[in-house]
Short mmCIF file of C-alpha atoms in Angstrom, two decimals:
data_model
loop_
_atom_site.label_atom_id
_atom_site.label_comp_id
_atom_site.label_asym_id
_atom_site.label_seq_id
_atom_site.Cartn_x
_atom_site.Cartn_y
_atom_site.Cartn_z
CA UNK A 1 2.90 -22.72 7.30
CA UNK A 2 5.61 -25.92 5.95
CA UNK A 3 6.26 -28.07 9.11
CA UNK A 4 10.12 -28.33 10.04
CA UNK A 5 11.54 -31.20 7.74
CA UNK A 6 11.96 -33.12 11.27
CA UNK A 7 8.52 -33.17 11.99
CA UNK A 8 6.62 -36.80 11.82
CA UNK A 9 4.07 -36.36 9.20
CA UNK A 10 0.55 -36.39 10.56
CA UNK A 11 -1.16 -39.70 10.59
CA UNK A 12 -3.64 -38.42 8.00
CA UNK A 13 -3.81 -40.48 4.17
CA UNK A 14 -3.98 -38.33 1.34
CA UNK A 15 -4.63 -41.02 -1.05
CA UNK A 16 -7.95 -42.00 -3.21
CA UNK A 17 -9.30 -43.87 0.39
CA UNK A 18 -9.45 -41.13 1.52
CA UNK A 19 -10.60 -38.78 -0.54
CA UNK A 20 -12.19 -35.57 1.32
CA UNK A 21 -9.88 -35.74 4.15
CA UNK A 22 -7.92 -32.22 4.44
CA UNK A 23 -4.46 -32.44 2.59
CA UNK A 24 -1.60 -32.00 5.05
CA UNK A 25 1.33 -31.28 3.52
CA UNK A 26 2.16 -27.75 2.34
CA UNK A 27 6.04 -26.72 0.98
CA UNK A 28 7.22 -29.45 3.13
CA UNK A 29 8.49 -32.79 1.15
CA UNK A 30 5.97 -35.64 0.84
CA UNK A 31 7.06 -38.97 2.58
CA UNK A 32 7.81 -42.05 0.61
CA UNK A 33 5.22 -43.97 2.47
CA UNK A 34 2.64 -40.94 1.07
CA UNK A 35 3.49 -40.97 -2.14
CA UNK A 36 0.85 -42.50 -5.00
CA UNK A 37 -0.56 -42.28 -8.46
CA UNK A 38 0.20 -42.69 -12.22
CA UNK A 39 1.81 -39.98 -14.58
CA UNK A 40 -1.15 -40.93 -16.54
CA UNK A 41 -3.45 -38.57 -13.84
CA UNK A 42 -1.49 -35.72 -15.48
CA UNK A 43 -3.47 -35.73 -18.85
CA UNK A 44 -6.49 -34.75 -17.85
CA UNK A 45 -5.27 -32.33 -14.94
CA UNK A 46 -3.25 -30.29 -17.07
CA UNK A 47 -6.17 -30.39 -20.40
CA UNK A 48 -9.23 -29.53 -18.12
CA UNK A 49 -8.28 -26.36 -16.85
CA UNK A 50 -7.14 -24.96 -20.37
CA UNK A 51 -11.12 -26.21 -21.66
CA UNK A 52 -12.83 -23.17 -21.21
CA UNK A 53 -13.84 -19.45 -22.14
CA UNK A 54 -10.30 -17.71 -20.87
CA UNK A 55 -8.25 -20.44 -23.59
CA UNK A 56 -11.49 -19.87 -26.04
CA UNK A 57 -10.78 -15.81 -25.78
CA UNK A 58 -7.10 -16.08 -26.31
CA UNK A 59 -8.02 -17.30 -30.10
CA UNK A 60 -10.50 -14.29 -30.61
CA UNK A 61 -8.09 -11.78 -29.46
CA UNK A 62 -5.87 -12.76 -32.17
CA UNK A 63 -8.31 -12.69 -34.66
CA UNK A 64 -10.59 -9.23 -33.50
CA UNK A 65 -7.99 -7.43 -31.49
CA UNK A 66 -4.24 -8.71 -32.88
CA UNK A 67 -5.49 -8.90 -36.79
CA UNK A 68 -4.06 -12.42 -37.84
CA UNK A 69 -5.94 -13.85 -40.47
CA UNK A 70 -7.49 -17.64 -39.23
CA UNK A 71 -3.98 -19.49 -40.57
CA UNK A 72 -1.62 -16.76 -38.83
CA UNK A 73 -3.50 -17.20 -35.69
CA UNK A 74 -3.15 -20.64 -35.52
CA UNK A 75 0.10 -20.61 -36.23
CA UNK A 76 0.93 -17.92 -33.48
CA UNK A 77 -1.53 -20.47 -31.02
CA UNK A 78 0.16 -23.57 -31.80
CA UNK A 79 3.93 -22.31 -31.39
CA UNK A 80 3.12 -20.45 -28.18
CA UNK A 81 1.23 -23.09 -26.64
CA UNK A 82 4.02 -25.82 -27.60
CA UNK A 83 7.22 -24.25 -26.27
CA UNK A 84 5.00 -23.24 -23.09
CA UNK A 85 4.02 -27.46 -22.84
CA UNK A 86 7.44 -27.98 -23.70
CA UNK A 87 8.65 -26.30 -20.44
CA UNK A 88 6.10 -27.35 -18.44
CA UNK A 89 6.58 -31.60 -19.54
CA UNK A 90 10.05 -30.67 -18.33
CA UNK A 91 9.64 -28.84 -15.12
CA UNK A 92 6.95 -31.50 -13.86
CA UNK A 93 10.07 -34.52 -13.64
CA UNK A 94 10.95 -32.32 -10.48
CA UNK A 95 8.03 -33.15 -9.08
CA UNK A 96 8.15 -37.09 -8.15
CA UNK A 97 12.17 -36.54 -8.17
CA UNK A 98 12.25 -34.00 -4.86
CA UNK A 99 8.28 -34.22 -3.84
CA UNK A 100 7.92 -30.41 -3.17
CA UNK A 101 5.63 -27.99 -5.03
CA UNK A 102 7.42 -26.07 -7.95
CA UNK A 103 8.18 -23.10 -6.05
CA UNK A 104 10.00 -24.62 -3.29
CA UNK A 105 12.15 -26.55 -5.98
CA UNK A 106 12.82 -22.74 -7.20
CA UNK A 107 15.62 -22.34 -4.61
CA UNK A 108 18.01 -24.21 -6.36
CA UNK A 109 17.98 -21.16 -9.53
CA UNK A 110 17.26 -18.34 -6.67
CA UNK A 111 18.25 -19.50 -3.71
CA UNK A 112 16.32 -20.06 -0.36
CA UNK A 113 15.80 -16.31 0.11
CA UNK A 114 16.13 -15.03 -3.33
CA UNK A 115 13.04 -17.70 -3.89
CA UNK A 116 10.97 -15.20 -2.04
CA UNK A 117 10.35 -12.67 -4.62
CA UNK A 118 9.31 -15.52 -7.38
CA UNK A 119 7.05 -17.47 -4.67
CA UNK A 120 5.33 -14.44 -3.81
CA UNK A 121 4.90 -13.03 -7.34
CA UNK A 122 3.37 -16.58 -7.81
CA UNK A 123 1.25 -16.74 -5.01
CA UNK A 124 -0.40 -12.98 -6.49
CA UNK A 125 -0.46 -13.87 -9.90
CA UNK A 126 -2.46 -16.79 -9.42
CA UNK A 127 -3.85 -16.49 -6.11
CA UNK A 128 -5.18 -12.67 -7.37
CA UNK A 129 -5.08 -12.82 -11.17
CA UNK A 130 -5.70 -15.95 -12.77
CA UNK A 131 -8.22 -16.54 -10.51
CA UNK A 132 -10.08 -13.60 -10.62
CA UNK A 133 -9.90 -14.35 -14.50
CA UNK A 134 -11.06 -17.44 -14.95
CA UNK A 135 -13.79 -16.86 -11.94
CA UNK A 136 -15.52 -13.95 -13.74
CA UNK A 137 -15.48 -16.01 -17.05
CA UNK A 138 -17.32 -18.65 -15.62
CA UNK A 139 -19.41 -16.06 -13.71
CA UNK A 140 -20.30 -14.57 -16.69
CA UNK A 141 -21.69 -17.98 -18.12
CA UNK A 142 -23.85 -18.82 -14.96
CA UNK A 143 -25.30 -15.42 -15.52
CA UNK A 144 -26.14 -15.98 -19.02
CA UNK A 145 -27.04 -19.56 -18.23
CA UNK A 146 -29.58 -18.78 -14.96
CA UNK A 147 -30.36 -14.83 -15.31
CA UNK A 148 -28.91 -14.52 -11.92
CA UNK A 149 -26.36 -11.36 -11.70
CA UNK A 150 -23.01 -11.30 -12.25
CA UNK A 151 -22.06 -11.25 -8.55
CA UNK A 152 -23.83 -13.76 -7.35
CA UNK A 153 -22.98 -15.99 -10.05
CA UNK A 154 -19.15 -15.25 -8.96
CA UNK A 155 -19.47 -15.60 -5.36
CA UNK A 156 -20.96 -19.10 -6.16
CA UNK A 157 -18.42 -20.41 -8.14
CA UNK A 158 -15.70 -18.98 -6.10
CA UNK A 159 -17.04 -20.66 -2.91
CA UNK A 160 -17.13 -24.51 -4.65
CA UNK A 161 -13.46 -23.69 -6.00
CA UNK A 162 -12.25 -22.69 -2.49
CA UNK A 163 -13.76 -26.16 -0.80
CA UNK A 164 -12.44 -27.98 -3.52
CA UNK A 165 -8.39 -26.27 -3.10
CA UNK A 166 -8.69 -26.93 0.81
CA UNK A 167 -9.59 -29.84 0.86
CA UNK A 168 -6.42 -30.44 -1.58
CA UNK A 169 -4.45 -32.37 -4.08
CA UNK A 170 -6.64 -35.77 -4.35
CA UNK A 171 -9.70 -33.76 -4.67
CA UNK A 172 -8.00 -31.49 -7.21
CA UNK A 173 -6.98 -34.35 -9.21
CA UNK A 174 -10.65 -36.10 -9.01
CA UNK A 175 -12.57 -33.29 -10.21
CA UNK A 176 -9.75 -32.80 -12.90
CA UNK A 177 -9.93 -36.18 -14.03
CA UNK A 178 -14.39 -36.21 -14.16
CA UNK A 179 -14.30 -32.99 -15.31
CA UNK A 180 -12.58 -33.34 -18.74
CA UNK A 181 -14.61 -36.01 -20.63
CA UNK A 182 -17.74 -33.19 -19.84
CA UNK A 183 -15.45 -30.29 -20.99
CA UNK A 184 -13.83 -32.33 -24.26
CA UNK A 185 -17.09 -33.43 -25.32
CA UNK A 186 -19.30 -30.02 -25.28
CA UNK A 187 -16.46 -28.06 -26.72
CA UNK A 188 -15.92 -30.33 -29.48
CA UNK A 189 -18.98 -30.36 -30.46
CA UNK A 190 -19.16 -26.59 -30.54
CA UNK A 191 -16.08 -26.40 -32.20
CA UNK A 192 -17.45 -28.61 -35.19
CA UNK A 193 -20.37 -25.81 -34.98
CA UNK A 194 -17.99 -22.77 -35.44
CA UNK A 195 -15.97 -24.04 -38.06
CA UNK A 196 -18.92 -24.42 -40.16
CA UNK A 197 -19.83 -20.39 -40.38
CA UNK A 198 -16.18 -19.27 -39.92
CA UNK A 199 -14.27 -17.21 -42.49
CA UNK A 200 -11.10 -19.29 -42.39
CA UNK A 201 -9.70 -18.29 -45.76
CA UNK A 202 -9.85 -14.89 -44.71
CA UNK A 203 -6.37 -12.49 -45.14
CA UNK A 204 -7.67 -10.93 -41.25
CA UNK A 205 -6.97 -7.09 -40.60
CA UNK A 206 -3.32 -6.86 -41.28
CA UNK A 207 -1.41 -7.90 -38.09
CA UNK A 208 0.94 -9.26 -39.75
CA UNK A 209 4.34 -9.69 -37.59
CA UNK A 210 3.43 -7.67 -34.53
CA UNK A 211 0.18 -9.04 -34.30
CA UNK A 212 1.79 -12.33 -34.58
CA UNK A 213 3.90 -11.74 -31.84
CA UNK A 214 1.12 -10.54 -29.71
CA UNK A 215 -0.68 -13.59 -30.56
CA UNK A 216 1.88 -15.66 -29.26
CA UNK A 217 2.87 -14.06 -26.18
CA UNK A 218 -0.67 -13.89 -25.43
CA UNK A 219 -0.72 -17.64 -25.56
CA UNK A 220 3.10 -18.51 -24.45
CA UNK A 221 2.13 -16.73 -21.59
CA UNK A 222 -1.46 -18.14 -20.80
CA UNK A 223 0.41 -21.58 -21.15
CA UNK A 224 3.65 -20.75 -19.66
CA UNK A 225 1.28 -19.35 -16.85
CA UNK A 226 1.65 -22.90 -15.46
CA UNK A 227 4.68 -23.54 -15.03
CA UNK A 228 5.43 -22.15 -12.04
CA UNK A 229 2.92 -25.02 -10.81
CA UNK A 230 4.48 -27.71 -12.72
CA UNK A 231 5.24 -29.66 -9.82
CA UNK A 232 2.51 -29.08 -7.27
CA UNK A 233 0.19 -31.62 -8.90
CA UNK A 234 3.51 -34.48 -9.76
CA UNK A 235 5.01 -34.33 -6.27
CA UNK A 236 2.77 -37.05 -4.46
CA UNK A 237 3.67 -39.56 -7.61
CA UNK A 238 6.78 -42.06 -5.99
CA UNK A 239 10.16 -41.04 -6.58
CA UNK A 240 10.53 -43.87 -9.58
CA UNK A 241 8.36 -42.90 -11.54
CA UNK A 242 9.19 -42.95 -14.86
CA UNK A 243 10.28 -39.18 -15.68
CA UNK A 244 9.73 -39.39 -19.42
CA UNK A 245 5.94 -40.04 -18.65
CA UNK A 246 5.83 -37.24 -16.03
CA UNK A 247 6.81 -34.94 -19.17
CA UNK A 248 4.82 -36.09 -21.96
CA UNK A 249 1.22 -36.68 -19.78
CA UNK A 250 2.12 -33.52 -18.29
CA UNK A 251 2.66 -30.94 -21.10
CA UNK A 252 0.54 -33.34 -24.04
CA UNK A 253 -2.88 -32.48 -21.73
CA UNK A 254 -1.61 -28.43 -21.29
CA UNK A 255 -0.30 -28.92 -25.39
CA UNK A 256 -3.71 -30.27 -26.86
CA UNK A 257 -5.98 -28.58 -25.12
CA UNK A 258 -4.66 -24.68 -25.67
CA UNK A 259 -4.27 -25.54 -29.03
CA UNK A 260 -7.57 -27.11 -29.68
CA UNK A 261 -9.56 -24.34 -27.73
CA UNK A 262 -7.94 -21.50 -28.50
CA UNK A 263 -8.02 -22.63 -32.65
CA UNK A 264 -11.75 -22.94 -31.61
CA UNK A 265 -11.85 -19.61 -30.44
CA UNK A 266 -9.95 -18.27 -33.34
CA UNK A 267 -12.54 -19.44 -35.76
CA UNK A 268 -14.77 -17.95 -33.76
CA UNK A 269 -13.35 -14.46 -33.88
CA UNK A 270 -14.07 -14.60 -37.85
CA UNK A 271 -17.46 -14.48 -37.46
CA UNK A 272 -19.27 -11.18 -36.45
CA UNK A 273 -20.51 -11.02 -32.37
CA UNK A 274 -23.81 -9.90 -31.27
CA UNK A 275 -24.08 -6.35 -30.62
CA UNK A 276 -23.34 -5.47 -26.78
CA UNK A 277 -23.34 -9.32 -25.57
CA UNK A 278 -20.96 -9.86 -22.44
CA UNK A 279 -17.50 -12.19 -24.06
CA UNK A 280 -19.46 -15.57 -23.14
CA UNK A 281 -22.29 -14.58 -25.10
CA UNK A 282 -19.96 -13.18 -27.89
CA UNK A 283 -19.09 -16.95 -28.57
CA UNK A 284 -22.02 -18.81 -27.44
CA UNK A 285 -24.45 -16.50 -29.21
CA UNK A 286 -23.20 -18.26 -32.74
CA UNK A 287 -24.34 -21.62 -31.32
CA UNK A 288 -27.80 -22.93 -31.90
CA UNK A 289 -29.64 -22.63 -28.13
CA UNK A 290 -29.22 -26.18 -26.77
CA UNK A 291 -25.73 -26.15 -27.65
CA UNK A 292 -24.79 -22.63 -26.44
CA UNK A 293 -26.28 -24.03 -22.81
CA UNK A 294 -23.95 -26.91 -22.99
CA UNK A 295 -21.62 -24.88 -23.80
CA UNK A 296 -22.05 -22.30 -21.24
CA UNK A 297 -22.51 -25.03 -18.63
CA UNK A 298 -18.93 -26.25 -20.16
CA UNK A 299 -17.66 -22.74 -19.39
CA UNK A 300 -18.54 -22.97 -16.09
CA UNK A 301 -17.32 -26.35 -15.07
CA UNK A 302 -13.82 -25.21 -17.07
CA UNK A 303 -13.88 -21.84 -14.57
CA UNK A 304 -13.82 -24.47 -11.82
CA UNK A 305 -11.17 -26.55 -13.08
CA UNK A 306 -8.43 -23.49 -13.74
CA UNK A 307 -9.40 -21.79 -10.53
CA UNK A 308 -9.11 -24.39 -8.15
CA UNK A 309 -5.69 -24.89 -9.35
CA UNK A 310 -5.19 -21.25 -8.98
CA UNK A 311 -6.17 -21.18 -5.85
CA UNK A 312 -4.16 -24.57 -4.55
CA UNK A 313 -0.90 -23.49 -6.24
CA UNK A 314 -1.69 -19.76 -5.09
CA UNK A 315 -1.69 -21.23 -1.41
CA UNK A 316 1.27 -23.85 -1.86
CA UNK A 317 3.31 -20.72 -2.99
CA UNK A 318 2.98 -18.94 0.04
CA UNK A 319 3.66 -21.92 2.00
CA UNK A 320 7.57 -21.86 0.18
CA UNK A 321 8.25 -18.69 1.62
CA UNK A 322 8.38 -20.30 5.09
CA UNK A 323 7.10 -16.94 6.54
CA UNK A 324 6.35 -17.36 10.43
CA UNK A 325 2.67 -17.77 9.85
CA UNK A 326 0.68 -18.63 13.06
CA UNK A 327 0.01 -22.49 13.73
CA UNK A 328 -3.98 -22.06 11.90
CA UNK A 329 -2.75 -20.70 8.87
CA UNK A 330 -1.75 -23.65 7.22
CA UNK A 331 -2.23 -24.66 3.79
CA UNK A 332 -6.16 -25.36 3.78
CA UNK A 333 -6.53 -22.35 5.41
CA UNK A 334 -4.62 -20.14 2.85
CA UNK A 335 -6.69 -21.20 0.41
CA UNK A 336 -9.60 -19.50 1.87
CA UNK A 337 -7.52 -16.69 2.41
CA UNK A 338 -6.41 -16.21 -0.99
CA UNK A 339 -9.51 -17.46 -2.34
CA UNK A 340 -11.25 -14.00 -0.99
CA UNK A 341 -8.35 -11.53 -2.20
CA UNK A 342 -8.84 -13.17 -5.82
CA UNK A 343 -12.96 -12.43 -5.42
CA UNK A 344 -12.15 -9.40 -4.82
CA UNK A 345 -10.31 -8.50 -7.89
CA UNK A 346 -12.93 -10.87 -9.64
CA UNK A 347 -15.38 -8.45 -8.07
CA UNK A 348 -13.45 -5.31 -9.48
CA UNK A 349 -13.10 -6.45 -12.96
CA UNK A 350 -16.69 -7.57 -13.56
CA UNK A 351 -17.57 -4.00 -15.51
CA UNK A 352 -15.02 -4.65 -18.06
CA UNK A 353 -13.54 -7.98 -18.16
CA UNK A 354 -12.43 -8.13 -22.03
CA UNK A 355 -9.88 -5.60 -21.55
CA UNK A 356 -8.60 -6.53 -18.40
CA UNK A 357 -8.18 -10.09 -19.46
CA UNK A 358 -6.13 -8.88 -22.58
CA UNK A 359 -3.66 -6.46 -20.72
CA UNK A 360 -3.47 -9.09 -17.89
CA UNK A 361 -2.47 -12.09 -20.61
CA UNK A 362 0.29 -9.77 -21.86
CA UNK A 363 1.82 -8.90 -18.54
CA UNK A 364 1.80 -12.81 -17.20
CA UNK A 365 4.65 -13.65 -19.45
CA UNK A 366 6.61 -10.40 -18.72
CA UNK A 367 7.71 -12.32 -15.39
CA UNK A 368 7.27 -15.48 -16.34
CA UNK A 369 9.84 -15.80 -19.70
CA UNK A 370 12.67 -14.34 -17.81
CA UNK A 371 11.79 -16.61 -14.98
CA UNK A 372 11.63 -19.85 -17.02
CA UNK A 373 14.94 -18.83 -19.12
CA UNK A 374 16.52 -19.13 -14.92
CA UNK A 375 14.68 -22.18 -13.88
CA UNK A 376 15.46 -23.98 -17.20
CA UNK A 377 18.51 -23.14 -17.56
CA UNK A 378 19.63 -24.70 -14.16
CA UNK A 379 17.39 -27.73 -14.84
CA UNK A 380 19.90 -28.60 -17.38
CA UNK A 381 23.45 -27.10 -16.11
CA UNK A 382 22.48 -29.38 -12.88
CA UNK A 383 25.76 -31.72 -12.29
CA UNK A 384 24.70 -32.70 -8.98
CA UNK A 385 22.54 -36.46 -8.32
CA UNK A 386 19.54 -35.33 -6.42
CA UNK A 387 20.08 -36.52 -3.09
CA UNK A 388 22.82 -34.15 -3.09
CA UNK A 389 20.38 -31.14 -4.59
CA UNK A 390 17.60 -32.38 -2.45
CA UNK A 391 19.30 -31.27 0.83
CA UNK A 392 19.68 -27.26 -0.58
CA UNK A 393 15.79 -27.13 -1.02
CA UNK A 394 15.58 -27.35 3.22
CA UNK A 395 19.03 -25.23 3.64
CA UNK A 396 18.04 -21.79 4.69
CA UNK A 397 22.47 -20.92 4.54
CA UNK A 398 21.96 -21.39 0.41
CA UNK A 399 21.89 -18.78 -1.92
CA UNK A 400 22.07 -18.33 -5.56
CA UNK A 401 22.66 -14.51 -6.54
CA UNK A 402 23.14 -15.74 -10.00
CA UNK A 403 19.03 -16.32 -10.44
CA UNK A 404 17.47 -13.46 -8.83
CA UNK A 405 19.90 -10.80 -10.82
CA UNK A 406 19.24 -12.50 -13.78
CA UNK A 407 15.38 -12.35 -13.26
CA UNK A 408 15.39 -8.92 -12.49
CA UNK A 409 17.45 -7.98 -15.60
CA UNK A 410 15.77 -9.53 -17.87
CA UNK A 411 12.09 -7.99 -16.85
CA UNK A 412 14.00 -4.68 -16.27
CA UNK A 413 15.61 -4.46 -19.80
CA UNK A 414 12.57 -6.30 -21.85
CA UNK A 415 9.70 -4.54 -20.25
CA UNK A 416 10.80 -0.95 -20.82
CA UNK A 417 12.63 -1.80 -24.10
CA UNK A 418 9.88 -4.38 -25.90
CA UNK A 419 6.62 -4.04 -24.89
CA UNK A 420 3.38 -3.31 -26.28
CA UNK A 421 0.53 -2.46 -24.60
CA UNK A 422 -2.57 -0.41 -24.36
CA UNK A 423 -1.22 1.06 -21.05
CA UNK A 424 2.60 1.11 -21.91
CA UNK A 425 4.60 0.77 -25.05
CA UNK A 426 8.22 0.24 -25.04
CA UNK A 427 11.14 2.13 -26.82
CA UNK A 428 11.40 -0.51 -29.68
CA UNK A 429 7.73 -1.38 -30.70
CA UNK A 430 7.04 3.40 -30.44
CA UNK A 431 9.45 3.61 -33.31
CA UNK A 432 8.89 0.31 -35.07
CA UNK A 433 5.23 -0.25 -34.52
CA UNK A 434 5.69 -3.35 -36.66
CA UNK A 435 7.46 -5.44 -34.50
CA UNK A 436 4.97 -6.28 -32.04
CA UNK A 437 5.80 -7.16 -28.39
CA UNK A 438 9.32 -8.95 -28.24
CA UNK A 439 9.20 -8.64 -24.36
CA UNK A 440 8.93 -12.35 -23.69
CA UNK A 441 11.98 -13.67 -26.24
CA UNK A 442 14.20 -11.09 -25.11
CA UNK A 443 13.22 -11.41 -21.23
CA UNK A 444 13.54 -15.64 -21.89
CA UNK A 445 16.79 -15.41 -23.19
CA UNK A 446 18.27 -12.43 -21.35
CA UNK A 447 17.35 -14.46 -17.68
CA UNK A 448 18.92 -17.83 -19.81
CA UNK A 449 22.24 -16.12 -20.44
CA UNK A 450 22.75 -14.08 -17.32
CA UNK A 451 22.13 -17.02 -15.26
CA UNK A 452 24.49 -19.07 -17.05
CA UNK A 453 27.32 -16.57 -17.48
CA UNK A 454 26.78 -15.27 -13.40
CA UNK A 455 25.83 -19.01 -11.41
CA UNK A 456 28.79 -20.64 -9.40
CA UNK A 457 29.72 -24.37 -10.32
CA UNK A 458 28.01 -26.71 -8.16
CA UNK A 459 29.86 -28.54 -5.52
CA UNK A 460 28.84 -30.82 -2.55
CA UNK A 461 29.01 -27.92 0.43
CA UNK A 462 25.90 -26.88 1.53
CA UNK A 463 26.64 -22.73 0.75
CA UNK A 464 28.00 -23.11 -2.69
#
């Protein structure tokens, strides 16, 4: 539960001294006197979560289950995962500019109660479903790794990604920062492996513009998946930092390392899998034994990376919606809360996680390109200096109609119209099977428009 805005901040130091204390601070801003850190922390932040098997499977999919030859694929990886580092670069400026998480800074496009139904979407889909997936990827590598079951190898992980999100942002940003040297290292070297065997010249199984499209909403939406966290991890910087390096550490370390992995993991979907082996061992099982254990040991430690952010940003979220949440149910203690909902859907998806990771990268960026097309589109129609937006974010009197209509819209006109799944298929891709899934373009610009056409000018008075 956010403190009142009035509240004195508790005399506890969230910086590097200080490193396991319990963070604080939850929706509410983050005082000047609080505030630390370089831009440059962002690199390796953003790159180590996207360094593992969930980034690695994206690149298969598009290979084994989409049909893109190797070339297609990586074009389809590259474009999705720039425009969705793009966005993310841009949103994270908000972050030392306001010093709230991403969610709270949401009320300016929706309002302060029309924020509700994007913070709590937020909180599920990556409280619940990122990380359940990333959990059960890295569970699946401990198994292969150790021999011990698939449960226990979850409820292991799980447990050192929960400490790690309540005890909070410095800790996040630590384990961030060690992890990726680990992760870069092992998956280069595997990558370099791959590309050796892998059928890169080959014409793939016919996707052609559909399966492009799949390809890269698959991976607009695995990328854009962040950037409804943009600013959790850039709020604590001080309010001058430069915003041009908030941007380009920001989305370079989400940029280089989707593109890298999941290019990786295309490759790898060239080559033929061993017969009946779990996903992990799908791609390790072309790597010579000591690398396939680094490798899987890589997995794991990239599991940890994505799901304590997950799990922090997960928690954060629910903390926007300034719900009256009893006095122990703070921040720290959400993550522990949310931390056992997403085991259990980890738990649930164990028996077939290749297909429920597939449907589940599809459906992210249903939400999450009408969403952006809002968000974005105020981030540049602001006319307003921020100490006069800054004021709104606290103001439970404002409203903006204007985002949540155009949200709604533009998932209830794409998602019946455009997309194209195993459990659903839209209107447009049942009688032209060739188009693919167009649900995140037309959702993206439908919430862009409407938001533009329907939003009232800004002004200085509080309810405008």
């Amino acid at each position: 539960m956010s403190r009142p805005t009035h509240a004195p901040a508790p005399d506890v130091a969230t910086g590097p001294e200080k490193l396991i204390a319990v963070e604080e601070h939850g929706a509410d801003p983050v005082p000047a006197d609080r505030r630390h850190g370089s831009p440059r922390q962002l690199l390796w932040t953003w790159a180590s979560p996207q360094v593992g098997f969930a980034t690695v499977f994206i690149g298969v999919l598009s290979v084994s289950a989409f049909g893109l030859g190797f070339w297609q694929a990586v074009a389809a990886l590259v474009l999705g995962a720039g425009l969705g580092s793009l966005a993310h670069g841009l949103l994270s400026t908000d972050g030392p500019r306001f010093g709230v998480p991403q969610m709270v800074i949401g009320r300016l496009s929706f309002g302060y109660r029309g924020n509700a139904l994007p913070s709590g979407v937020n909180a599920l889909v990556s409280g619940v479903g990122w990380f359940a997936v990333n959990s059960v990827g890295g569970a699946f590598a401990l198994n292969s790794l150790t021999g011990l079951p698939p449960l226990p190898s979850l409820l292991i992980l799980v447990v050192l990604e929960i400490v790690i999100g309540y005890v909070g942002h410095d800790l996040v940003h630590r384990f961030e920062r060690y992890a990726f040297p680990v992760l870069a290292v092992i998956f280069l070297l595997a990558g370099v492996w791959i590309f050796k065997g892998a059928d890169v010249a080959g014409p793939g199984a016919g996707g052609g513009f559909g399966g492009f499209m799949l390809a890269f909403s698959a991976v607009f939406g695995f990328t854009a998946g962040w950037n409804p966290c943009a600013a959790d991890y850039a709020r604590y910087l001080p309010a001058g930092t430069p915003r041009r390096a908030t941007a380009w550490y920001s989305g370079l370390g989400l940029f280089v390392s989707v593109a890298v992995v999941s290019v990786i993991g295309a490759a790898s979907g060239t080559l033929a899998a061993p017969a009946g082996a779990s996903p992990t061992d799908a791609f390790t099982g072309q790597l010579p034994g000591w690398l396939g254990d680094l490798t899987l040991v890589a997995i794991i430690l990239g599991a940890m990376a994505a799901s304590t952010l997950n799990v922090y940003s997960a928690a954060v979220s629910i903390s926007s919606l300034s719900l009256p949440l009893p006095s122990w149910l703070g921040r720290a203690s959400l993550v522990a809360l949310v931390g056992a909902i997403g085991t259990a859907a980890g738990w649930a998806s164990l028996a077939d996680a290749g297909h429920a990771f597939e449907n589940f990268l599809l459906v992210i960026a249903y939400w999450i390109a009408p969403w952006l097309g809002v968000v974005l589109m105020e981030h540049w129609l602001r006319a307003l200096p921020d100490e006069a937006l800054a004021p709104r974010l606290q103001d439970r009197s404002f409203g903006n109609p204007a985002g949540l209509i155009a949200l709604l819209v533009g998932v209830a006109v794409s998602v019946p119209l455009f997309s194209n799944q195993t459990v659903f298929v839209g209107l447009v891709p049942h009688v032209w099977p060739g188009v693919g899934d167009l649900t995140c373009p037309v959702g993206f610009a439908l919430g862009a428009l409407l938001f533009a056409l329907l939003r009232r000018r800004d002004s200085l008075t509080p309810s405008a």
